[in-house]
């Protein structure tokens, strides 16, 4: 009942030429995707060049961030109207790198998520604990509190467009993936939180991705977990061969 979503978060990598070359290689290698969805999230500067290549293809398009206003005097920011205009269907919000390096609060992440929804974009909202938080046994309360804070004033109907990405901070870019069992336990806790907020029926329809050192050699066992509904992939999404293998998880 949940169509798994594999998303490539390219972060601050790829010039326009590199981005279009990667997308061409992905499209050339992608077979029919009957039971899963795949998207790429290039940097803002490459969106307009990538959009016509993926239009009408099996590969969807997302952005990595947005500013929560339709337009205005917000120098350097990009609005949801602009993202929809360039062809984005998805947008990542609240990535731990934005929370950590750019001081994004839970309240600001919530505002971004609601603004994305109001403009017809599907937010992929990231949550995750740090290493000290995990070591202190606080991972679950911290992550479920982030989920609740991100979803303030989000209606049950809107949850059809929301994707949650559990990305433990200590697993991002470190090669240190959560074990499938630990990831599954957190995904189940997130789904229980969604059930508490929206009821079990809606909770069962929301996609929860895992992110943090997802690679060709661990994707299969992660995707075998009952509450893991896709992956948010950083480093391994930057080369066609590795991202195609992840999309084609068994
Ligand atoms: P890595 O796959 O490079 O660990 O990055 C994960 C991530 O932050 C995706 O958003």
PDB file of C-alpha atoms and ligand atoms in Angstrom:
ATOM      1  CA  UNK A   1       0.000   0.000   0.000  1.00  0.00           C
ATOM      2  CA  UNK A   2       3.028   2.331   0.286  1.00  0.00           C
ATOM      3  CA  UNK A   3       5.027   2.894  -2.894  1.00  0.00           C
ATOM      4  CA  UNK A   4       8.678   3.005  -1.838  1.00  0.00           C
ATOM      5  CA  UNK A   5      10.502   6.233  -2.687  1.00  0.00           C
ATOM      6  CA  UNK A   6      14.222   6.281  -3.469  1.00  0.00           C
ATOM      7  CA  UNK A   7      15.531   9.860  -3.485  1.00  0.00           C
ATOM      8  CA  UNK A   8      18.993  11.161  -4.352  1.00  0.00           C
ATOM      9  CA  UNK A   9      20.030  14.215  -2.336  1.00  0.00           C
ATOM     10  CA  UNK A  10      22.952  15.638  -4.267  1.00  0.00           C
ATOM     11  CA  UNK A  11      23.695  18.273  -1.591  1.00  0.00           C
ATOM     12  CA  UNK A  12      26.197  20.917  -2.806  1.00  0.00           C
ATOM     13  CA  UNK A  13      27.571  18.776  -5.633  1.00  0.00           C
ATOM     14  CA  UNK A  14      27.308  18.879  -9.437  1.00  0.00           C
ATOM     15  CA  UNK A  15      27.655  21.720 -11.896  1.00  0.00           C
ATOM     16  CA  UNK A  16      25.002  21.974 -14.601  1.00  0.00           C
ATOM     17  CA  UNK A  17      27.110  19.895 -16.984  1.00  0.00           C
ATOM     18  CA  UNK A  18      27.765  17.226 -14.353  1.00  0.00           C
ATOM     19  CA  UNK A  19      24.098  17.165 -13.335  1.00  0.00           C
ATOM     20  CA  UNK A  20      22.757  16.687 -16.848  1.00  0.00           C
ATOM     21  CA  UNK A  21      25.372  14.004 -17.582  1.00  0.00           C
ATOM     22  CA  UNK A  22      24.383  12.079 -14.447  1.00  0.00           C
ATOM     23  CA  UNK A  23      20.672  12.333 -15.255  1.00  0.00           C
ATOM     24  CA  UNK A  24      21.271  11.119 -18.812  1.00  0.00           C
ATOM     25  CA  UNK A  25      23.171   8.106 -17.445  1.00  0.00           C
ATOM     26  CA  UNK A  26      20.420   7.393 -14.918  1.00  0.00           C
ATOM     27  CA  UNK A  27      17.699   7.572 -17.562  1.00  0.00           C
ATOM     28  CA  UNK A  28      19.701   5.313 -19.880  1.00  0.00           C
ATOM     29  CA  UNK A  29      20.080   2.691 -17.149  1.00  0.00           C
ATOM     30  CA  UNK A  30      16.629   2.855 -15.625  1.00  0.00           C
ATOM     31  CA  UNK A  31      14.256   0.005 -16.456  1.00  0.00           C
ATOM     32  CA  UNK A  32      10.503   0.241 -15.881  1.00  0.00           C
ATOM     33  CA  UNK A  33       9.686   1.077 -12.251  1.00  0.00           C
ATOM     34  CA  UNK A  34       6.419  -0.693 -11.567  1.00  0.00           C
ATOM     35  CA  UNK A  35       6.461  -0.861  -7.778  1.00  0.00           C
ATOM     36  CA  UNK A  36       8.683   2.042  -6.695  1.00  0.00           C
ATOM     37  CA  UNK A  37       9.375   5.704  -7.300  1.00  0.00           C
ATOM     38  CA  UNK A  38      12.747   7.382  -7.860  1.00  0.00           C
ATOM     39  CA  UNK A  39      13.651  11.072  -7.739  1.00  0.00           C
ATOM     40  CA  UNK A  40      16.743  13.257  -7.831  1.00  0.00           C
ATOM     41  CA  UNK A  41      17.224  16.460  -5.818  1.00  0.00           C
ATOM     42  CA  UNK A  42      19.923  18.503  -7.598  1.00  0.00           C
ATOM     43  CA  UNK A  43      21.198  21.875  -6.358  1.00  0.00           C
ATOM     44  CA  UNK A  44      19.020  24.877  -7.289  1.00  0.00           C
ATOM     45  CA  UNK A  45      21.339  25.966 -10.120  1.00  0.00           C
ATOM     46  CA  UNK A  46      20.854  22.665 -11.989  1.00  0.00           C
ATOM     47  CA  UNK A  47      17.070  22.307 -11.599  1.00  0.00           C
ATOM     48  CA  UNK A  48      16.128  24.127 -14.805  1.00  0.00           C
ATOM     49  CA  UNK A  49      18.618  22.091 -16.840  1.00  0.00           C
ATOM     50  CA  UNK A  50      17.567  18.743 -15.350  1.00  0.00           C
ATOM     51  CA  UNK A  51      13.790  19.376 -15.470  1.00  0.00           C
ATOM     52  CA  UNK A  52      13.303  18.958 -19.259  1.00  0.00           C
ATOM     53  CA  UNK A  53      15.428  15.782 -19.228  1.00  0.00           C
ATOM     54  CA  UNK A  54      13.288  14.061 -16.592  1.00  0.00           C
ATOM     55  CA  UNK A  55       9.912  15.444 -17.775  1.00  0.00           C
ATOM     56  CA  UNK A  56       7.693  12.521 -18.756  1.00  0.00           C
ATOM     57  CA  UNK A  57      10.336  10.027 -17.569  1.00  0.00           C
ATOM     58  CA  UNK A  58      10.353   7.614 -14.665  1.00  0.00           C
ATOM     59  CA  UNK A  59      12.626   9.912 -12.702  1.00  0.00           C
ATOM     60  CA  UNK A  60      11.005  12.607 -10.575  1.00  0.00           C
ATOM     61  CA  UNK A  61      12.438  15.938  -9.489  1.00  0.00           C
ATOM     62  CA  UNK A  62      12.849  17.483  -6.062  1.00  0.00           C
ATOM     63  CA  UNK A  63      14.638  20.431  -4.455  1.00  0.00           C
ATOM     64  CA  UNK A  64      16.786  20.407  -1.326  1.00  0.00           C
ATOM     65  CA  UNK A  65      15.265  23.380   0.467  1.00  0.00           C
ATOM     66  CA  UNK A  66      12.777  26.238   0.161  1.00  0.00           C
ATOM     67  CA  UNK A  67      11.965  29.498   1.872  1.00  0.00           C
ATOM     68  CA  UNK A  68       8.490  29.514   3.420  1.00  0.00           C
ATOM     69  CA  UNK A  69       7.046  32.502   1.541  1.00  0.00           C
ATOM     70  CA  UNK A  70       5.637  32.667  -1.992  1.00  0.00           C
ATOM     71  CA  UNK A  71       7.764  35.688  -2.891  1.00  0.00           C
ATOM     72  CA  UNK A  72       9.308  38.747  -1.287  1.00  0.00           C
ATOM     73  CA  UNK A  73      12.426  40.562  -0.249  1.00  0.00           C
ATOM     74  CA  UNK A  74      14.354  37.516   0.975  1.00  0.00           C
ATOM     75  CA  UNK A  75      17.722  37.874  -0.729  1.00  0.00           C
ATOM     76  CA  UNK A  76      19.272  34.566  -1.689  1.00  0.00           C
ATOM     77  CA  UNK A  77      16.216  32.421  -1.000  1.00  0.00           C
ATOM     78  CA  UNK A  78      14.062  30.271  -3.313  1.00  0.00           C
ATOM     79  CA  UNK A  79      10.276  30.038  -2.991  1.00  0.00           C
ATOM     80  CA  UNK A  80       7.902  27.094  -3.392  1.00  0.00           C
ATOM     81  CA  UNK A  81       6.279  28.903  -6.339  1.00  0.00           C
ATOM     82  CA  UNK A  82       9.661  28.933  -8.089  1.00  0.00           C
ATOM     83  CA  UNK A  83      10.238  25.257  -7.321  1.00  0.00           C
ATOM     84  CA  UNK A  84       6.839  24.232  -8.693  1.00  0.00           C
ATOM     85  CA  UNK A  85       7.467  26.458 -11.720  1.00  0.00           C
ATOM     86  CA  UNK A  86      10.758  24.706 -12.530  1.00  0.00           C
ATOM     87  CA  UNK A  87       9.081  21.287 -12.308  1.00  0.00           C
ATOM     88  CA  UNK A  88       9.766  20.088  -8.768  1.00  0.00           C
ATOM     89  CA  UNK A  89       7.250  17.751  -7.201  1.00  0.00           C
ATOM     90  CA  UNK A  90       9.192  17.134  -3.980  1.00  0.00           C
ATOM     91  CA  UNK A  91      11.233  19.267  -1.607  1.00  0.00           C
ATOM     92  CA  UNK A  92      13.481  18.208   1.271  1.00  0.00           C
ATOM     93  CA  UNK A  93      12.846  20.152   4.480  1.00  0.00           C
ATOM     94  CA  UNK A  94      14.677  20.140   7.780  1.00  0.00           C
ATOM     95  CA  UNK A  95      17.733  18.187   6.681  1.00  0.00           C
ATOM     96  CA  UNK A  96      20.069  17.791   9.660  1.00  0.00           C
ATOM     97  CA  UNK A  97      22.725  19.797   7.806  1.00  0.00           C
ATOM     98  CA  UNK A  98      20.297  22.720   7.648  1.00  0.00           C
ATOM     99  CA  UNK A  99      19.304  22.306  11.291  1.00  0.00           C
ATOM    100  CA  UNK A 100      22.964  22.061  12.330  1.00  0.00           C
ATOM    101  CA  UNK A 101      24.747  24.598  10.092  1.00  0.00           C
ATOM    102  CA  UNK A 102      21.940  27.064   9.398  1.00  0.00           C
ATOM    103  CA  UNK A 103      20.171  26.988  12.742  1.00  0.00           C
ATOM    104  CA  UNK A 104      16.797  25.778  11.494  1.00  0.00           C
ATOM    105  CA  UNK A 105      14.433  25.208  14.404  1.00  0.00           C
ATOM    106  CA  UNK A 106      11.571  22.716  14.608  1.00  0.00           C
ATOM    107  CA  UNK A 107       9.145  25.632  14.225  1.00  0.00           C
ATOM    108  CA  UNK A 108      10.855  26.866  11.053  1.00  0.00           C
ATOM    109  CA  UNK A 109      10.888  23.331   9.626  1.00  0.00           C
ATOM    110  CA  UNK A 110       7.154  23.112  10.336  1.00  0.00           C
ATOM    111  CA  UNK A 111       6.576  26.419   8.547  1.00  0.00           C
ATOM    112  CA  UNK A 112       8.532  25.194   5.534  1.00  0.00           C
ATOM    113  CA  UNK A 113       6.629  21.928   5.459  1.00  0.00           C
ATOM    114  CA  UNK A 114       3.226  23.647   5.594  1.00  0.00           C
ATOM    115  CA  UNK A 115       4.228  26.181   2.938  1.00  0.00           C
ATOM    116  CA  UNK A 116       5.446  23.395   0.642  1.00  0.00           C
ATOM    117  CA  UNK A 117       2.101  21.600   1.026  1.00  0.00           C
ATOM    118  CA  UNK A 118       0.171  24.812   0.396  1.00  0.00           C
ATOM    119  CA  UNK A 119       1.948  25.108  -2.958  1.00  0.00           C
ATOM    120  CA  UNK A 120       1.379  21.543  -4.084  1.00  0.00           C
ATOM    121  CA  UNK A 121       4.864  20.272  -3.272  1.00  0.00           C
ATOM    122  CA  UNK A 122       5.464  17.031  -1.391  1.00  0.00           C
ATOM    123  CA  UNK A 123       7.774  17.681   1.558  1.00  0.00           C
ATOM    124  CA  UNK A 124      10.350  15.089   2.579  1.00  0.00           C
ATOM    125  CA  UNK A 125      10.910  16.059   6.195  1.00  0.00           C
ATOM    126  CA  UNK A 126      14.107  14.855   7.839  1.00  0.00           C
ATOM    127  CA  UNK A 127      14.427  13.837  11.477  1.00  0.00           C
ATOM    128  CA  UNK A 128      17.257  12.148  13.343  1.00  0.00           C
ATOM    129  CA  UNK A 129      19.300  12.041  16.512  1.00  0.00           C
ATOM    130  CA  UNK A 130      22.983  12.797  17.121  1.00  0.00           C
ATOM    131  CA  UNK A 131      25.490  10.265  18.449  1.00  0.00           C
ATOM    132  CA  UNK A 132      25.512  11.663  22.006  1.00  0.00           C
ATOM    133  CA  UNK A 133      21.709  11.609  22.003  1.00  0.00           C
ATOM    134  CA  UNK A 134      21.694   7.950  20.910  1.00  0.00           C
ATOM    135  CA  UNK A 135      24.365   7.029  23.442  1.00  0.00           C
ATOM    136  CA  UNK A 136      22.249   8.652  26.150  1.00  0.00           C
ATOM    137  CA  UNK A 137      19.275   6.479  25.180  1.00  0.00           C
ATOM    138  CA  UNK A 138      17.375   9.545  23.965  1.00  0.00           C
ATOM    139  CA  UNK A 139      17.114   8.699  20.254  1.00  0.00           C
ATOM    140  CA  UNK A 140      13.457   7.698  20.233  1.00  0.00           C
ATOM    141  CA  UNK A 141      12.000  10.549  22.303  1.00  0.00           C
ATOM    142  CA  UNK A 142      14.045  13.089  20.348  1.00  0.00           C
ATOM    143  CA  UNK A 143      13.067  11.762  16.930  1.00  0.00           C
ATOM    144  CA  UNK A 144       9.381  11.347  17.750  1.00  0.00           C
ATOM    145  CA  UNK A 145       9.333  14.890  19.192  1.00  0.00           C
ATOM    146  CA  UNK A 146      10.830  16.168  15.918  1.00  0.00           C
ATOM    147  CA  UNK A 147       8.077  14.361  14.016  1.00  0.00           C
ATOM    148  CA  UNK A 148       5.361  15.930  16.170  1.00  0.00           C
ATOM    149  CA  UNK A 149       6.892  19.395  15.871  1.00  0.00           C
ATOM    150  CA  UNK A 150       7.258  19.121  12.084  1.00  0.00           C
ATOM    151  CA  UNK A 151       3.587  18.180  11.702  1.00  0.00           C
ATOM    152  CA  UNK A 152       1.948  20.879  13.826  1.00  0.00           C
ATOM    153  CA  UNK A 153      -1.249  22.024  12.070  1.00  0.00           C
ATOM    154  CA  UNK A 154      -0.831  19.527   9.240  1.00  0.00           C
ATOM    155  CA  UNK A 155      -4.215  17.970   8.447  1.00  0.00           C
ATOM    156  CA  UNK A 156      -4.925  14.254   7.996  1.00  0.00           C
ATOM    157  CA  UNK A 157      -5.702  14.909   4.300  1.00  0.00           C
ATOM    158  CA  UNK A 158      -2.329  16.611   3.809  1.00  0.00           C
ATOM    159  CA  UNK A 159      -0.494  13.573   5.188  1.00  0.00           C
ATOM    160  CA  UNK A 160      -0.997  11.864   1.806  1.00  0.00           C
ATOM    161  CA  UNK A 161       1.708  14.203   0.450  1.00  0.00           C
ATOM    162  CA  UNK A 162       4.142  14.055   3.372  1.00  0.00           C
ATOM    163  CA  UNK A 163       7.222  11.824   3.359  1.00  0.00           C
ATOM    164  CA  UNK A 164       9.323  11.398   6.500  1.00  0.00           C
ATOM    165  CA  UNK A 165      13.041  10.615   6.290  1.00  0.00           C
ATOM    166  CA  UNK A 166      14.724   9.143   9.361  1.00  0.00           C
ATOM    167  CA  UNK A 167      18.365  10.131   9.073  1.00  0.00           C
ATOM    168  CA  UNK A 168      20.452   9.493  12.185  1.00  0.00           C
ATOM    169  CA  UNK A 169      23.054  12.263  12.112  1.00  0.00           C
ATOM    170  CA  UNK A 170      25.893   9.923  13.076  1.00  0.00           C
ATOM    171  CA  UNK A 171      25.158   7.794   9.990  1.00  0.00           C
ATOM    172  CA  UNK A 172      25.293  10.633   7.456  1.00  0.00           C
ATOM    173  CA  UNK A 173      28.405  10.576   5.293  1.00  0.00           C
ATOM    174  CA  UNK A 174      30.232   8.332   7.765  1.00  0.00           C
ATOM    175  CA  UNK A 175      29.785   4.874   6.244  1.00  0.00           C
ATOM    176  CA  UNK A 176      28.287   3.967   9.623  1.00  0.00           C
ATOM    177  CA  UNK A 177      24.749   2.845   8.706  1.00  0.00           C
ATOM    178  CA  UNK A 178      22.134   2.079  11.323  1.00  0.00           C
ATOM    179  CA  UNK A 179      21.592  -1.672  11.521  1.00  0.00           C
ATOM    180  CA  UNK A 180      18.417  -2.738   9.738  1.00  0.00           C
ATOM    181  CA  UNK A 181      16.965  -3.720  13.135  1.00  0.00           C
ATOM    182  CA  UNK A 182      17.769  -0.331  14.745  1.00  0.00           C
ATOM    183  CA  UNK A 183      16.387   1.526  11.729  1.00  0.00           C
ATOM    184  CA  UNK A 184      13.248  -0.617  11.735  1.00  0.00           C
ATOM    185  CA  UNK A 185      12.715   0.040  15.464  1.00  0.00           C
ATOM    186  CA  UNK A 186      12.883   3.798  14.902  1.00  0.00           C
ATOM    187  CA  UNK A 187      10.615   3.639  11.851  1.00  0.00           C
ATOM    188  CA  UNK A 188       8.070   1.694  13.906  1.00  0.00           C
ATOM    189  CA  UNK A 189       8.281   4.337  16.654  1.00  0.00           C
ATOM    190  CA  UNK A 190       7.719   7.085  14.059  1.00  0.00           C
ATOM    191  CA  UNK A 191       4.734   5.220  12.644  1.00  0.00           C
ATOM    192  CA  UNK A 192       3.306   4.783  16.142  1.00  0.00           C
ATOM    193  CA  UNK A 193       3.633   8.549  16.613  1.00  0.00           C
ATOM    194  CA  UNK A 194       1.781   9.106  13.326  1.00  0.00           C
ATOM    195  CA  UNK A 195      -0.935   6.710  14.515  1.00  0.00           C
ATOM    196  CA  UNK A 196      -1.254   8.703  17.714  1.00  0.00           C
ATOM    197  CA  UNK A 197      -1.604  11.942  15.718  1.00  0.00           C
ATOM    198  CA  UNK A 198      -3.722  10.785  12.765  1.00  0.00           C
ATOM    199  CA  UNK A 199      -4.989   7.261  13.493  1.00  0.00           C
ATOM    200  CA  UNK A 200      -3.618   3.898  12.427  1.00  0.00           C
ATOM    201  CA  UNK A 201      -5.172   3.971   8.977  1.00  0.00           C
ATOM    202  CA  UNK A 202      -3.413   7.162   7.884  1.00  0.00           C
ATOM    203  CA  UNK A 203      -0.202   6.160   9.678  1.00  0.00           C
ATOM    204  CA  UNK A 204      -0.118   2.992   7.574  1.00  0.00           C
ATOM    205  CA  UNK A 205      -0.082   5.034   4.355  1.00  0.00           C
ATOM    206  CA  UNK A 206       2.768   7.463   5.171  1.00  0.00           C
ATOM    207  CA  UNK A 207       6.134   6.692   3.605  1.00  0.00           C
ATOM    208  CA  UNK A 208       9.107   6.690   5.977  1.00  0.00           C
ATOM    209  CA  UNK A 209      12.526   6.692   4.294  1.00  0.00           C
ATOM    210  CA  UNK A 210      15.831   5.757   5.883  1.00  0.00           C
ATOM    211  CA  UNK A 211      18.908   7.884   5.188  1.00  0.00           C
ATOM    212  CA  UNK A 212      22.526   7.721   6.322  1.00  0.00           C
ATOM    213  CA  UNK A 213      25.250   5.872   4.393  1.00  0.00           C
ATOM    214  CA  UNK A 214      22.793   3.958   2.216  1.00  0.00           C
ATOM    215  CA  UNK A 215      24.896   2.025  -0.304  1.00  0.00           C
ATOM    216  CA  UNK A 216      24.423  -0.695  -2.938  1.00  0.00           C
ATOM    217  CA  UNK A 217      25.567  -3.292  -0.392  1.00  0.00           C
ATOM    218  CA  UNK A 218      23.106  -2.404   2.394  1.00  0.00           C
ATOM    219  CA  UNK A 219      19.998  -1.242   0.533  1.00  0.00           C
ATOM    220  CA  UNK A 220      18.463  -4.703   0.136  1.00  0.00           C
ATOM    221  CA  UNK A 221      18.400  -5.549   3.833  1.00  0.00           C
ATOM    222  CA  UNK A 222      17.192  -2.067   4.763  1.00  0.00           C
ATOM    223  CA  UNK A 223      14.321  -2.287   2.275  1.00  0.00           C
ATOM    224  CA  UNK A 224      13.404  -5.736   3.624  1.00  0.00           C
ATOM    225  CA  UNK A 225      12.277  -4.102   6.896  1.00  0.00           C
ATOM    226  CA  UNK A 226       8.497  -3.725   7.135  1.00  0.00           C
ATOM    227  CA  UNK A 227       8.450  -0.014   8.049  1.00  0.00           C
ATOM    228  CA  UNK A 228      11.255   1.184   5.741  1.00  0.00           C
ATOM    229  CA  UNK A 229       9.590   2.637   2.664  1.00  0.00           C
ATOM    230  CA  UNK A 230      12.534   3.983   0.733  1.00  0.00           C
ATOM    231  CA  UNK A 231      15.843   5.735   1.103  1.00  0.00           C
ATOM    232  CA  UNK A 232      17.232   9.251   1.075  1.00  0.00           C
ATOM    233  CA  UNK A 233      20.668   8.798  -0.421  1.00  0.00           C
ATOM    234  CA  UNK A 234      23.550  11.267  -0.363  1.00  0.00           C
ATOM    235  CA  UNK A 235      27.004  10.149  -1.518  1.00  0.00           C
ATOM    236  CA  UNK A 236      25.891   7.000  -3.328  1.00  0.00           C
ATOM    237  CA  UNK A 237      23.418   9.009  -5.439  1.00  0.00           C
ATOM    238  CA  UNK A 238      26.241  10.979  -7.088  1.00  0.00           C
ATOM    239  CA  UNK A 239      27.268   8.168  -9.469  1.00  0.00           C
ATOM    240  CA  UNK A 240      24.836   6.533 -11.864  1.00  0.00           C
ATOM    241  CA  UNK A 241      25.944   2.937 -11.219  1.00  0.00           C
ATOM    242  CA  UNK A 242      25.558   3.073  -7.445  1.00  0.00           C
ATOM    243  CA  UNK A 243      22.285   5.024  -7.488  1.00  0.00           C
ATOM    244  CA  UNK A 244      20.807   2.691 -10.124  1.00  0.00           C
ATOM    245  CA  UNK A 245      21.709  -0.318  -7.967  1.00  0.00           C
ATOM    246  CA  UNK A 246      19.992   1.330  -5.001  1.00  0.00           C
ATOM    247  CA  UNK A 247      16.883   2.149  -7.060  1.00  0.00           C
ATOM    248  CA  UNK A 248      16.866  -1.471  -8.232  1.00  0.00           C
ATOM    249  CA  UNK A 249      16.973  -2.867  -4.670  1.00  0.00           C
ATOM    250  CA  UNK A 250      15.760  -6.450  -4.424  1.00  0.00           C
TER     251      UNK A 250
HETATM  252  P1  LIG B   1      24.928   9.913   2.839  1.00  0.00           P
HETATM  253  O1  LIG B   1      24.129   8.913   2.023  1.00  0.00           O
HETATM  254  O2  LIG B   1      26.067  10.503   2.070  1.00  0.00           O
HETATM  255  O3  LIG B   1      25.297   9.361   4.173  1.00  0.00           O
HETATM  256  O4  LIG B   1      23.936  11.150   3.109  1.00  0.00           O
HETATM  257  C1  LIG B   1      22.672  10.903   3.642  1.00  0.00           C
HETATM  258  C2  LIG B   1      21.886  12.149   3.581  1.00  0.00           C
HETATM  259  O5  LIG B   1      22.121  13.089   4.322  1.00  0.00           O
HETATM  260  C3  LIG B   1      20.810  12.229   2.580  1.00  0.00           C
HETATM  261  O6  LIG B   1      20.002  13.330   2.804  1.00  0.00           O
END
